[in-house]
mmCIF file of C-alpha atoms in Angstrom:
data_model
loop_
_atom_site.group_PDB
_atom_site.id
_atom_site.type_symbol
_atom_site.label_atom_id
_atom_site.label_comp_id
_atom_site.label_asym_id
_atom_site.label_seq_id
_atom_site.Cartn_x
_atom_site.Cartn_y
_atom_site.Cartn_z
ATOM 1 C CA MET A 68 18.435 -13.215 35.843
ATOM 2 C CA PHE A 69 15.844 -10.560 36.688
ATOM 3 C CA SER A 70 13.397 -10.711 39.532
ATOM 4 C CA ILE A 71 9.715 -10.930 38.659
ATOM 5 C CA PRO A 72 8.898 -7.367 39.881
ATOM 6 C CA GLU A 73 11.802 -6.022 37.802
ATOM 7 C CA GLN A 74 10.559 -7.950 34.762
ATOM 8 C CA PHE A 75 7.072 -6.490 35.177
ATOM 9 C CA SER A 76 8.522 -3.018 35.649
ATOM 10 C CA ASN A 77 10.497 -3.397 32.428
ATOM 11 C CA ALA A 78 7.422 -4.808 30.686
ATOM 12 C CA THR A 79 5.280 -1.904 31.878
ATOM 13 C CA LYS A 80 7.850 0.551 30.586
ATOM 14 C CA ALA A 81 8.063 -1.274 27.256
ATOM 15 C CA ASN A 82 4.255 -1.367 27.025
ATOM 16 C CA PHE A 83 4.043 2.372 27.694
ATOM 17 C CA GLU A 84 6.679 3.024 25.034
ATOM 18 C CA ALA A 85 4.817 0.774 22.575
ATOM 19 C CA GLN A 86 1.537 2.573 23.252
ATOM 20 C CA PHE A 87 3.237 5.917 22.733
ATOM 21 C CA ALA A 88 4.781 4.633 19.490
ATOM 22 C CA ILE A 89 1.424 3.444 18.142
ATOM 23 C CA PHE A 90 -0.259 6.709 19.151
ATOM 24 C CA SER A 91 2.504 8.695 17.485
ATOM 25 C CA THR A 92 2.394 6.590 14.313
ATOM 26 C CA LEU A 93 -1.388 6.758 14.031
ATOM 27 C CA THR A 94 -1.386 10.503 14.682
ATOM 28 C CA ASN A 95 1.193 11.011 11.931
ATOM 29 C CA LYS A 96 -0.879 8.924 9.496
ATOM 30 C CA ALA A 97 -4.010 10.899 10.374
ATOM 31 C CA PHE A 98 -2.210 14.212 9.815
ATOM 32 C CA GLU A 99 -0.845 12.980 6.475
ATOM 33 C CA GLY A 100 -4.404 12.169 5.389
ATOM 34 C CA VAL A 101 -5.704 15.546 6.528
ATOM 35 C CA GLU A 102 -2.815 17.257 4.748
ATOM 36 C CA LYS A 103 -3.694 15.469 1.484
ATOM 37 C CA PHE A 104 -7.354 16.405 1.941
ATOM 38 C CA VAL A 105 -6.530 20.079 2.573
ATOM 39 C CA ASP A 106 -4.174 20.131 -0.419
ATOM 40 C CA LEU A 107 -6.898 18.627 -2.633
ATOM 41 C CA ASN A 108 -9.424 21.212 -1.449
ATOM 42 C CA LEU A 109 -7.034 24.128 -1.919
ATOM 43 C CA THR A 110 -6.178 22.957 -5.426
ATOM 44 C CA ALA A 111 -9.868 22.445 -6.249
ATOM 45 C CA ALA A 112 -10.815 25.848 -4.823
ATOM 46 C CA LYS A 113 -8.075 27.614 -6.780
ATOM 47 C CA ALA A 114 -9.038 25.858 -10.026
ATOM 48 C CA SER A 115 -12.722 26.548 -9.389
ATOM 49 C CA LEU A 116 -12.070 30.236 -8.799
ATOM 50 C CA GLU A 117 -10.051 30.529 -12.010
ATOM 51 C CA GLU A 118 -12.674 28.627 -14.016
ATOM 52 C CA THR A 119 -15.513 30.664 -12.539
ATOM 53 C CA SER A 120 -13.768 33.867 -13.527
ATOM 54 C CA THR A 121 -13.183 32.624 -17.069
ATOM 55 C CA THR A 122 -16.754 31.350 -17.384
ATOM 56 C CA ALA A 123 -18.189 34.604 -16.073
ATOM 57 C CA LYS A 124 -16.182 36.557 -18.666
ATOM 58 C CA GLN A 125 -17.438 34.245 -21.424
ATOM 59 C CA LEU A 126 -21.038 34.521 -20.271
ATOM 60 C CA LEU A 127 -20.849 38.312 -20.008
ATOM 61 C CA SER A 128 -19.468 38.505 -23.536
ATOM 62 C CA ALA A 129 -22.491 36.649 -24.980
ATOM 63 C CA LYS A 130 -24.213 38.679 -27.659
ATOM 64 C CA ASP A 131 -27.713 37.254 -27.188
ATOM 65 C CA PRO A 132 -29.648 34.965 -24.795
ATOM 66 C CA GLN A 133 -29.228 31.949 -27.072
ATOM 67 C CA GLU A 134 -25.428 32.291 -27.010
ATOM 68 C CA PHE A 135 -25.570 32.831 -23.225
ATOM 69 C CA PHE A 136 -27.529 29.600 -22.669
ATOM 70 C CA SER A 137 -25.361 27.729 -25.139
ATOM 71 C CA LEU A 138 -22.221 28.771 -23.228
ATOM 72 C CA ALA A 139 -23.846 27.899 -19.886
ATOM 73 C CA THR A 140 -24.880 24.468 -21.153
ATOM 74 C CA ALA A 141 -21.399 23.801 -22.507
ATOM 75 C CA GLN A 142 -20.003 24.261 -18.989
ATOM 76 C CA ALA A 143 -22.191 21.504 -17.497
ATOM 77 C CA GLN A 144 -20.188 18.510 -18.786
ATOM 78 C CA PRO A 145 -16.723 19.740 -17.717
ATOM 79 C CA SER A 146 -18.108 20.706 -14.306
ATOM 80 C CA ALA A 147 -19.648 17.262 -13.823
ATOM 81 C CA GLU A 148 -16.402 15.593 -14.892
ATOM 82 C CA LYS A 149 -14.409 17.706 -12.440
ATOM 83 C CA THR A 150 -16.835 16.857 -9.647
ATOM 84 C CA ILE A 151 -16.450 13.157 -10.431
ATOM 85 C CA ALA A 152 -12.648 13.459 -10.510
ATOM 86 C CA TYR A 153 -12.724 15.274 -7.168
ATOM 87 C CA GLY A 154 -14.877 12.508 -5.660
ATOM 88 C CA ARG A 155 -12.538 9.828 -6.936
ATOM 89 C CA HIS A 156 -9.488 11.657 -5.624
ATOM 90 C CA LEU A 157 -11.156 12.126 -2.256
ATOM 91 C CA ALA A 158 -12.046 8.422 -2.131
ATOM 92 C CA THR A 159 -8.441 7.540 -3.002
ATOM 93 C CA ILE A 160 -7.135 9.710 -0.159
ATOM 94 C CA ALA A 161 -9.580 8.155 2.308
ATOM 95 C CA THR A 162 -8.764 4.633 1.153
ATOM 96 C CA SER A 163 -4.988 5.059 1.246
ATOM 97 C CA THR A 164 -5.080 6.817 4.617
ATOM 98 C CA GLY A 165 -7.260 4.051 6.033
ATOM 99 C CA ALA A 166 -4.930 1.375 4.664
ATOM 100 C CA GLU A 167 -1.849 3.117 6.067
ATOM 101 C CA PHE A 168 -3.616 3.580 9.395
ATOM 102 C CA SER A 169 -4.534 -0.128 9.553
ATOM 103 C CA LYS A 170 -1.064 -1.252 8.525
ATOM 104 C CA ALA A 171 0.618 0.936 11.155
ATOM 105 C CA ALA A 172 -1.764 -0.259 13.867
ATOM 106 C CA GLU A 173 -1.318 -3.915 12.929
ATOM 107 C CA THR A 174 2.470 -3.597 12.956
ATOM 108 C CA GLN A 175 2.553 -1.901 16.351
ATOM 109 C CA ILE A 176 0.030 -4.257 17.922
ATOM 110 C CA ALA A 177 1.845 -7.332 16.576
ATOM 111 C CA GLU A 178 5.106 -6.062 18.071
ATOM 112 C CA THR A 179 3.465 -5.354 21.425
ATOM 113 C CA ASN A 180 1.860 -8.800 21.391
ATOM 114 C CA ARG A 181 5.233 -10.406 20.648
ATOM 115 C CA LYS A 182 6.813 -8.577 23.591
ATOM 116 C CA VAL A 183 4.013 -9.609 25.970
ATOM 117 C CA ILE A 184 4.297 -13.259 24.951
ATOM 118 C CA SER A 185 8.074 -13.080 25.376
ATOM 119 C CA LEU A 186 7.638 -11.610 28.850
ATOM 120 C CA VAL A 187 5.126 -14.286 29.847
ATOM 121 C CA ASP A 188 7.489 -16.993 28.619
ATOM 122 C CA GLU A 189 10.385 -15.460 30.555
ATOM 123 C CA VAL A 190 8.356 -15.009 33.736
ATOM 124 C CA SER A 191 6.965 -18.532 33.487
ATOM 125 C CA LYS A 192 10.524 -19.915 33.434
ATOM 126 C CA ASN A 193 11.182 -18.273 36.800
ATOM 127 C CA ALA A 194 7.720 -18.777 38.265
ATOM 128 C CA PRO A 195 7.494 -20.607 41.580
ATOM 129 C CA ALA A 196 6.367 -24.225 41.604
ATOM 130 C CA GLY A 197 2.598 -24.662 41.580
ATOM 131 C CA THR A 198 1.858 -21.625 39.400
ATOM 132 C CA GLU A 199 1.772 -23.559 36.140
ATOM 133 C CA ASN A 200 -2.056 -23.362 35.973
ATOM 134 C CA ALA A 201 -2.037 -19.585 36.469
ATOM 135 C CA VAL A 202 0.611 -19.161 33.763
ATOM 136 C CA ALA A 203 -1.367 -21.417 31.407
ATOM 137 C CA MET A 204 -4.537 -19.385 32.073
ATOM 138 C CA PHE A 205 -2.664 -16.149 31.428
ATOM 139 C CA LYS A 206 -1.250 -17.504 28.147
ATOM 140 C CA SER A 207 -4.753 -18.647 27.186
ATOM 141 C CA ALA A 208 -6.135 -15.176 27.926
ATOM 142 C CA ILE A 209 -3.453 -13.624 25.733
ATOM 143 C CA GLY A 210 -4.271 -16.097 22.967
ATOM 144 C CA ASN A 211 -7.980 -15.244 23.239
ATOM 145 C CA ALA A 212 -7.251 -11.506 23.157
ATOM 146 C CA THR A 213 -5.076 -11.999 20.083
ATOM 147 C CA ALA A 214 -7.797 -14.026 18.359
ATOM 148 C CA GLY A 215 -10.350 -11.321 19.221
ATOM 149 C CA TYR A 216 -8.099 -8.623 17.792
ATOM 150 C CA GLU A 217 -7.549 -10.642 14.612
ATOM 151 C CA GLN A 218 -11.318 -11.058 14.194
ATOM 152 C CA PHE A 219 -11.829 -7.327 14.795
ATOM 153 C CA THR A 220 -9.145 -6.518 12.212
ATOM 154 C CA LYS A 221 -10.727 -8.872 9.676
ATOM 155 C CA THR A 222 -14.164 -7.318 10.229
ATOM 156 C CA ALA A 223 -12.758 -3.780 9.971
ATOM 157 C CA LYS A 224 -11.002 -4.640 6.693
ATOM 158 C CA GLN A 225 -14.240 -6.063 5.304
ATOM 159 C CA ALA A 226 -16.102 -2.898 6.324
ATOM 160 C CA ILE A 227 -13.458 -0.705 4.650
ATOM 161 C CA GLU A 228 -13.579 -2.806 1.473
ATOM 162 C CA SER A 229 -17.373 -2.539 1.464
ATOM 163 C CA MET A 230 -17.193 1.239 1.923
ATOM 164 C CA GLU A 231 -14.647 1.532 -0.894
ATOM 165 C CA ALA A 232 -16.877 -0.531 -3.182
ATOM 166 C CA ASN A 233 -19.898 1.632 -2.303
ATOM 167 C CA VAL A 234 -17.998 4.880 -2.960
ATOM 168 C CA SER A 235 -16.675 3.520 -6.252
ATOM 169 C CA ASN A 236 -20.156 2.378 -7.254
ATOM 170 C CA ALA A 237 -21.647 5.776 -6.354
ATOM 171 C CA VAL A 238 -18.988 7.612 -8.388
ATOM 172 C CA ASN A 239 -19.564 5.290 -11.357
ATOM 173 C CA GLN A 240 -23.327 5.817 -11.166
ATOM 174 C CA PHE A 241 -22.856 9.578 -10.943
ATOM 175 C CA SER A 242 -20.504 9.424 -13.939
ATOM 176 C CA ALA A 243 -23.061 7.490 -15.960
ATOM 177 C CA ALA A 244 -25.871 9.881 -14.966
ATOM 178 C CA ALA A 245 -23.718 12.915 -15.806
ATOM 179 C CA ALA A 246 -22.815 11.437 -19.192
ATOM 180 C CA LYS A 247 -26.504 10.863 -20.000
ATOM 181 C CA ALA A 248 -27.483 14.355 -18.833
ATOM 182 C CA ALA A 249 -24.712 16.113 -20.757
ATOM 183 C CA PRO A 250 -25.719 17.816 -23.948
ATOM 184 C CA VAL A 251 -24.806 16.046 -27.149
ATOM 185 C CA LYS A 252 -22.116 18.008 -29.007
ATOM 186 C CA LYS A 253 -22.727 18.466 -32.691
#
C-alpha cells in the first residue's frame, strides 16, 4: 500500500510522461503533414518547370500569331486540371493530417483520463474517514471535465467536416467553371 503523497507523486510523474507523449505524438503528426505538403509542392514545382519549358519551346516554334494563340489556348485546360488536382491533393493532406492529429490526441487524452480516474479510485480507498464528500466532488469535477472535452471534440470534428465539405465544394465549383471556360476541341 502506498501513502497518499507517494501516490500523488507517482500520478504527477505519470501525468508529465503522458503530456510529453501527447506532445511528441502530435508533433510527429504535424511534421508528417508538413513533409507531405513539402513533397507535394516540390513535385508540383518540378512538373511545372518541365511543362513551362516544353510549352515555351512550343510557343516559340509557332509559325504565325494564330498558331501561337492556338497553342496558348490549348494549354489552358490541362493547366486548370492540374490546379484542381493540386487543390484536391492539398485538401486530402490537410484532412488526413487533421484526422490523424485528432485520433492521436483522443487516444492520449483517453489514456490520461483513465489513469486519473484510477488514481482517484485508489486514493479514495485509502482516504481518511469524513472525506467522502471531497472525493465525490473531485470525481464529479473529473466527470464534468471529461464531458466538456467530449463536447469540444464533437464540435471540432463538426468544424473539420464542415471545412472539408467547403473545400470539396469549392474544388468542384472550380472544376465546373474550368470545364465551361475551356475551349471546345474540334
